[in-house]
PDB file of C-alpha atoms and ligand atoms in Angstrom:
ATOM      1  CA  MET A   1     -50.595  -2.553 -16.488  1.00  0.00           C
ATOM      2  CA  ALA A   2     -48.606  -4.795 -14.085  1.00  0.00           C
ATOM      3  CA  LEU A   3     -51.708  -6.142 -12.363  1.00  0.00           C
ATOM      4  CA  LYS A   4     -53.494  -6.637 -15.690  1.00  0.00           C
ATOM      5  CA  PHE A   5     -50.654  -8.922 -16.846  1.00  0.00           C
ATOM      6  CA  ILE A   6     -50.713 -10.846 -13.565  1.00  0.00           C
ATOM      7  CA  ARG A   7     -54.511 -11.272 -13.623  1.00  0.00           C
ATOM      8  CA  ILE A   8     -54.406 -12.706 -17.161  1.00  0.00           C
ATOM      9  CA  ALA A   9     -51.427 -14.885 -16.154  1.00  0.00           C
ATOM     10  CA  VAL A  10     -53.463 -16.511 -13.376  1.00  0.00           C
ATOM     11  CA  ILE A  11     -56.212 -17.423 -15.864  1.00  0.00           C
ATOM     12  CA  TYR A  12     -53.595 -19.247 -17.987  1.00  0.00           C
ATOM     13  CA  ALA A  13     -52.250 -20.951 -14.842  1.00  0.00           C
ATOM     14  CA  LEU A  14     -55.742 -22.331 -14.159  1.00  0.00           C
ATOM     15  CA  LEU A  15     -56.085 -23.433 -17.796  1.00  0.00           C
ATOM     16  CA  GLY A  16     -52.602 -25.003 -17.902  1.00  0.00           C
ATOM     17  CA  ILE A  17     -53.031 -26.794 -14.591  1.00  0.00           C
ATOM     18  CA  GLY A  18     -56.502 -27.945 -15.657  1.00  0.00           C
ATOM     19  CA  ILE A  19     -55.070 -29.543 -18.781  1.00  0.00           C
ATOM     20  CA  GLY A  20     -52.281 -31.084 -16.656  1.00  0.00           C
ATOM     21  CA  ILE A  21     -54.724 -32.642 -14.208  1.00  0.00           C
ATOM     22  CA  TYR A  22     -56.884 -33.894 -17.091  1.00  0.00           C
ATOM     23  CA  MET A  23     -53.830 -35.524 -18.731  1.00  0.00           C
ATOM     24  CA  ALA A  24     -52.697 -37.108 -15.472  1.00  0.00           C
ATOM     25  CA  ALA A  25     -56.171 -38.401 -14.630  1.00  0.00           C
ATOM     26  CA  SER A  26     -56.954 -39.740 -18.098  1.00  0.00           C
ATOM     27  CA  HIS A  27     -53.450 -41.026 -18.968  1.00  0.00           C
ATOM     28  CA  ALA A  28     -53.907 -39.243 -22.307  1.00  0.00           C
ATOM     29  CA  PHE A  29     -50.863 -37.037 -22.825  1.00  0.00           C
ATOM     30  CA  ALA A  30     -51.493 -35.768 -26.363  1.00  0.00           C
ATOM     31  CA  GLN A  31     -52.104 -32.202 -25.156  1.00  0.00           C
ATOM     32  CA  ARG A  32     -48.831 -31.920 -23.224  1.00  0.00           C
ATOM     33  CA  ASP A  33     -47.582 -29.156 -25.533  1.00  0.00           C
ATOM     34  CA  THR A  34     -50.811 -27.160 -25.067  1.00  0.00           C
ATOM     35  CA  HIS A  35     -50.333 -27.614 -21.321  1.00  0.00           C
ATOM     36  CA  ALA A  36     -46.665 -26.548 -21.473  1.00  0.00           C
ATOM     37  CA  HIS A  37     -47.401 -23.436 -23.573  1.00  0.00           C
ATOM     38  CA  ALA A  38     -50.402 -22.370 -21.476  1.00  0.00           C
ATOM     39  CA  ASN A  39     -48.180 -22.635 -18.394  1.00  0.00           C
ATOM     40  CA  LEU A  40     -44.952 -21.154 -19.767  1.00  0.00           C
ATOM     41  CA  LEU A  41     -46.158 -18.537 -22.285  1.00  0.00           C
ATOM     42  CA  GLY A  42     -49.348 -17.860 -20.347  1.00  0.00           C
ATOM     43  CA  TRP A  43     -48.697 -18.171 -16.613  1.00  0.00           C
ATOM     44  CA  VAL A  44     -44.916 -17.766 -16.354  1.00  0.00           C
ATOM     45  CA  SER A  45     -44.205 -15.229 -19.121  1.00  0.00           C
ATOM     46  CA  LEU A  46     -47.224 -13.018 -18.386  1.00  0.00           C
ATOM     47  CA  ALA A  47     -46.627 -13.061 -14.617  1.00  0.00           C
ATOM     48  CA  LEU A  48     -42.943 -12.261 -15.163  1.00  0.00           C
ATOM     49  CA  SER A  49     -43.935  -9.402 -17.483  1.00  0.00           C
ATOM     50  CA  GLY A  50     -46.296  -8.061 -14.812  1.00  0.00           C
ATOM     51  CA  LEU A  51     -43.483  -8.148 -12.252  1.00  0.00           C
ATOM     52  CA  ILE A  52     -41.143  -6.356 -14.694  1.00  0.00           C
ATOM     53  CA  TYR A  53     -43.723  -3.581 -15.239  1.00  0.00           C
ATOM     54  CA  GLN A  54     -44.217  -3.348 -11.463  1.00  0.00           C
ATOM     55  CA  ALA A  55     -40.454  -3.095 -10.853  1.00  0.00           C
ATOM     56  CA  PHE A  56     -39.893  -0.537 -13.649  1.00  0.00           C
ATOM     57  CA  PRO A  57     -43.067   1.571 -13.885  1.00  0.00           C
ATOM     58  CA  TYR A  58     -41.643   3.815 -16.631  1.00  0.00           C
ATOM     59  CA  LEU A  59     -41.749   0.767 -18.956  1.00  0.00           C
ATOM     60  CA  ALA A  60     -45.490   0.362 -18.299  1.00  0.00           C
ATOM     61  CA  GLN A  61     -46.151   3.967 -19.275  1.00  0.00           C
ATOM     62  CA  HIS A  62     -44.763   3.563 -22.798  1.00  0.00           C
ATOM     63  CA  VAL A  63     -47.031   2.648 -25.735  1.00  0.00           C
ATOM     64  CA  LEU A  64     -44.805  -0.425 -26.306  1.00  0.00           C
ATOM     65  CA  ALA A  65     -46.253  -1.920 -23.107  1.00  0.00           C
ATOM     66  CA  LYS A  66     -49.734  -1.676 -24.677  1.00  0.00           C
ATOM     67  CA  VAL A  67     -48.422  -3.297 -27.871  1.00  0.00           C
ATOM     68  CA  HIS A  68     -46.934  -6.072 -25.700  1.00  0.00           C
ATOM     69  CA  PHE A  69     -50.154  -6.537 -23.697  1.00  0.00           C
ATOM     70  CA  TRP A  70     -52.479  -6.729 -26.691  1.00  0.00           C
ATOM     71  CA  SER A  71     -50.222  -8.903 -28.794  1.00  0.00           C
ATOM     72  CA  GLN A  72     -50.114 -11.460 -25.950  1.00  0.00           C
ATOM     73  CA  ASN A  73     -53.875 -11.279 -25.440  1.00  0.00           C
ATOM     74  CA  ILE A  74     -54.609 -11.730 -29.131  1.00  0.00           C
ATOM     75  CA  GLY A  75     -51.749 -14.017 -30.123  1.00  0.00           C
ATOM     76  CA  LEU A  76     -51.667 -16.447 -27.215  1.00  0.00           C
ATOM     77  CA  PRO A  77     -55.256 -17.771 -27.428  1.00  0.00           C
ATOM     78  CA  ILE A  78     -54.851 -18.199 -31.204  1.00  0.00           C
ATOM     79  CA  THR A  79     -51.556 -20.059 -30.642  1.00  0.00           C
ATOM     80  CA  LEU A  80     -53.045 -22.358 -28.006  1.00  0.00           C
ATOM     81  CA  VAL A  81     -56.039 -23.214 -30.198  1.00  0.00           C
ATOM     82  CA  GLY A  82     -53.564 -24.025 -32.983  1.00  0.00           C
ATOM     83  CA  ILE A  83     -51.394 -26.247 -30.770  1.00  0.00           C
ATOM     84  CA  ALA A  84     -54.466 -28.003 -29.347  1.00  0.00           C
ATOM     85  CA  LEU A  85     -55.765 -28.694 -32.875  1.00  0.00           C
ATOM     86  CA  ILE A  86     -52.371 -29.965 -34.063  1.00  0.00           C
ATOM     87  CA  TYR A  87     -51.999 -32.395 -31.126  1.00  0.00           C
ATOM     88  CA  GLY A  88     -55.687 -33.236 -31.301  1.00  0.00           C
ATOM     89  CA  GLY A  89     -55.038 -34.673 -34.778  1.00  0.00           C
ATOM     90  CA  ASN A  90     -56.049 -31.758 -37.029  1.00  0.00           C
ATOM     91  CA  ALA A  91     -52.665 -30.385 -38.062  1.00  0.00           C
ATOM     92  CA  SER A  92     -53.815 -28.812 -41.325  1.00  0.00           C
ATOM     93  CA  LEU A  93     -56.320 -26.606 -39.464  1.00  0.00           C
ATOM     94  CA  GLY A  94     -54.058 -26.051 -36.435  1.00  0.00           C
ATOM     95  CA  GLU A  95     -50.894 -24.977 -38.218  1.00  0.00           C
ATOM     96  CA  PRO A  96     -52.210 -21.650 -39.591  1.00  0.00           C
ATOM     97  CA  PHE A  97     -53.556 -20.805 -36.118  1.00  0.00           C
ATOM     98  CA  ALA A  98     -50.262 -21.726 -34.446  1.00  0.00           C
ATOM     99  CA  SER A  99     -48.103 -19.843 -36.942  1.00  0.00           C
ATOM    100  CA  ILE A 100     -50.236 -16.667 -37.027  1.00  0.00           C
ATOM    101  CA  GLY A 101     -50.750 -16.684 -33.245  1.00  0.00           C
ATOM    102  CA  SER A 102     -47.105 -17.280 -32.411  1.00  0.00           C
ATOM    103  CA  THR A 103     -46.016 -14.503 -34.806  1.00  0.00           C
ATOM    104  CA  ILE A 104     -48.329 -12.078 -32.984  1.00  0.00           C
ATOM    105  CA  VAL A 105     -46.910 -13.299 -29.648  1.00  0.00           C
ATOM    106  CA  ALA A 106     -43.378 -12.759 -30.976  1.00  0.00           C
ATOM    107  CA  VAL A 107     -44.250  -9.167 -31.947  1.00  0.00           C
ATOM    108  CA  GLY A 108     -45.169  -8.589 -28.293  1.00  0.00           C
ATOM    109  CA  PHE A 109     -41.821  -9.940 -27.102  1.00  0.00           C
ATOM    110  CA  VAL A 110     -40.037  -7.649 -29.584  1.00  0.00           C
ATOM    111  CA  ALA A 111     -42.014  -4.684 -28.160  1.00  0.00           C
ATOM    112  CA  LEU A 112     -40.960  -5.731 -24.644  1.00  0.00           C
ATOM    113  CA  ALA A 113     -37.320  -6.036 -25.726  1.00  0.00           C
ATOM    114  CA  ILE A 114     -37.275  -2.599 -27.418  1.00  0.00           C
ATOM    115  CA  ASN A 115     -38.939  -1.062 -24.354  1.00  0.00           C
ATOM    116  CA  ILE A 116     -36.393  -2.638 -21.989  1.00  0.00           C
ATOM    117  CA  PHE A 117     -33.424  -1.499 -24.081  1.00  0.00           C
ATOM    118  CA  ARG A 118     -34.680   2.099 -24.279  1.00  0.00           C
ATOM    119  CA  LYS A 119     -32.718   4.538 -22.185  1.00  0.00           C
ATOM    120  CA  SER A 120     -34.269   4.600 -18.711  1.00  0.00           C
ATOM    121  CA  PRO A 121     -35.097   7.940 -17.046  1.00  0.00           C
ATOM    122  CA  GLY A 122     -31.934   9.191 -15.389  1.00  0.00           C
ATOM    123  CA  GLU A 123     -29.640   6.849 -17.366  1.00  0.00           C
ATOM    124  CA  ALA A 124     -26.625   8.627 -18.858  1.00  0.00           C
TER     125      ALA A 124
HETATM  126  C1  LIG B   1     -51.230 -29.238 -11.087  1.00  0.00           C
HETATM  127  C2  LIG B   1     -50.265 -28.823 -11.899  1.00  0.00           C
HETATM  128  C3  LIG B   1     -49.724 -29.640 -13.052  1.00  0.00           C
HETATM  129  C4  LIG B   1     -50.042 -30.915 -13.469  1.00  0.00           C
HETATM  130  C5  LIG B   1     -51.090 -31.877 -12.900  1.00  0.00           C
HETATM  131  C6  LIG B   1     -49.183 -31.204 -14.622  1.00  0.00           C
HETATM  132  C7  LIG B   1     -49.223 -32.389 -15.349  1.00  0.00           C
HETATM  133  C8  LIG B   1     -48.400 -32.666 -16.425  1.00  0.00           C
HETATM  134  C9  LIG B   1     -48.441 -33.880 -17.207  1.00  0.00           C
HETATM  135  C10 LIG B   1     -49.398 -35.060 -16.932  1.00  0.00           C
HETATM  136  C11 LIG B   1     -47.501 -33.797 -18.182  1.00  0.00           C
HETATM  137  C12 LIG B   1     -47.189 -34.818 -19.280  1.00  0.00           C
HETATM  138  C13 LIG B   1     -46.139 -35.769 -18.790  1.00  0.00           C
HETATM  139  C14 LIG B   1     -45.797 -36.805 -19.852  1.00  0.00           C
HETATM  140  O1  LIG B   1     -45.983 -36.548 -21.043  1.00  0.00           O
HETATM  141  O2  LIG B   1     -45.346 -37.887 -19.470  1.00  0.00           O
HETATM  142  C15 LIG B   1     -46.843 -32.521 -18.027  1.00  0.00           C
HETATM  143  C16 LIG B   1     -45.822 -32.049 -18.833  1.00  0.00           C
HETATM  144  C17 LIG B   1     -45.240 -30.782 -18.741  1.00  0.00           C
HETATM  145  N1  LIG B   1     -45.588 -29.800 -17.837  1.00  0.00           N
HETATM  146 FE1  LIG B   1     -46.988 -29.943 -16.379  1.00  0.00          FE
HETATM  147  N2  LIG B   1     -48.379 -30.116 -14.844  1.00  0.00           N
HETATM  148  C18 LIG B   1     -48.661 -29.143 -13.929  1.00  0.00           C
HETATM  149  C19 LIG B   1     -48.093 -27.883 -13.838  1.00  0.00           C
HETATM  150  C20 LIG B   1     -47.129 -27.370 -14.688  1.00  0.00           C
HETATM  151  C21 LIG B   1     -46.559 -26.027 -14.612  1.00  0.00           C
HETATM  152  C22 LIG B   1     -46.967 -24.970 -13.570  1.00  0.00           C
HETATM  153  C23 LIG B   1     -45.646 -25.925 -15.631  1.00  0.00           C
HETATM  154  C24 LIG B   1     -44.776 -24.780 -16.038  1.00  0.00           C
HETATM  155  C25 LIG B   1     -44.758 -23.603 -15.436  1.00  0.00           C
HETATM  156  C26 LIG B   1     -45.636 -27.202 -16.353  1.00  0.00           C
HETATM  157  C27 LIG B   1     -44.835 -27.484 -17.432  1.00  0.00           C
HETATM  158  C28 LIG B   1     -44.798 -28.698 -18.087  1.00  0.00           C
HETATM  159  C29 LIG B   1     -43.900 -29.003 -19.176  1.00  0.00           C
HETATM  160  C30 LIG B   1     -42.844 -28.060 -19.767  1.00  0.00           C
HETATM  161  C31 LIG B   1     -44.188 -30.303 -19.591  1.00  0.00           C
HETATM  162  C32 LIG B   1     -43.514 -31.099 -20.698  1.00  0.00           C
HETATM  163  C33 LIG B   1     -44.250 -30.846 -22.001  1.00  0.00           C
HETATM  164  C34 LIG B   1     -43.656 -31.668 -23.152  1.00  0.00           C
HETATM  165  O3  LIG B   1     -42.989 -32.681 -22.898  1.00  0.00           O
HETATM  166  O4  LIG B   1     -43.904 -31.332 -24.298  1.00  0.00           O
HETATM  167  N3  LIG B   1     -46.552 -28.035 -15.758  1.00  0.00           N
HETATM  168  N4  LIG B   1     -47.419 -31.842 -16.955  1.00  0.00           N
END
């Protein structure tokens, strides 16, 4: 589970950095929010999640970790398409994508939070 998160995170790092280089080279900064979310929700949050599951393997064994993993993998691409459409000038099409995608992403963060606050093995 930990490595799966980190592998997906690296794909978002490449995407986020690619958008960053495109913006810098073209001097067209409209997609800066897509860039920021690919990097921070994709690269940083997924890599951090992978490191958390590596540090606390009992968290990775719980079904909540699967809920977290799949909600990020489903919700994040939908969110990024939505943000890209909004800042590409098609807000009416992008907003449903962004709101549905980000809600699915949020469900994953709730699963992570519940998992982390569960009693750990050996905790009194
Ligand atoms: C080669 C790597 C990167 C390049 C070329 C790049 C390029 C850029 C550019 C051109 C902007 C827009 C600046 C402006 O609007 O004036 C930007 C904004 C931003 N970048 Fe990057 N970036 C890179 C990596 C990263 C990484 C790794 C992160 C986070 C982990 C990040 C987070 C952000 C954030 C938060 C913003 C501001 C977004 C906003 O104002 O809405 N960037 N970046």
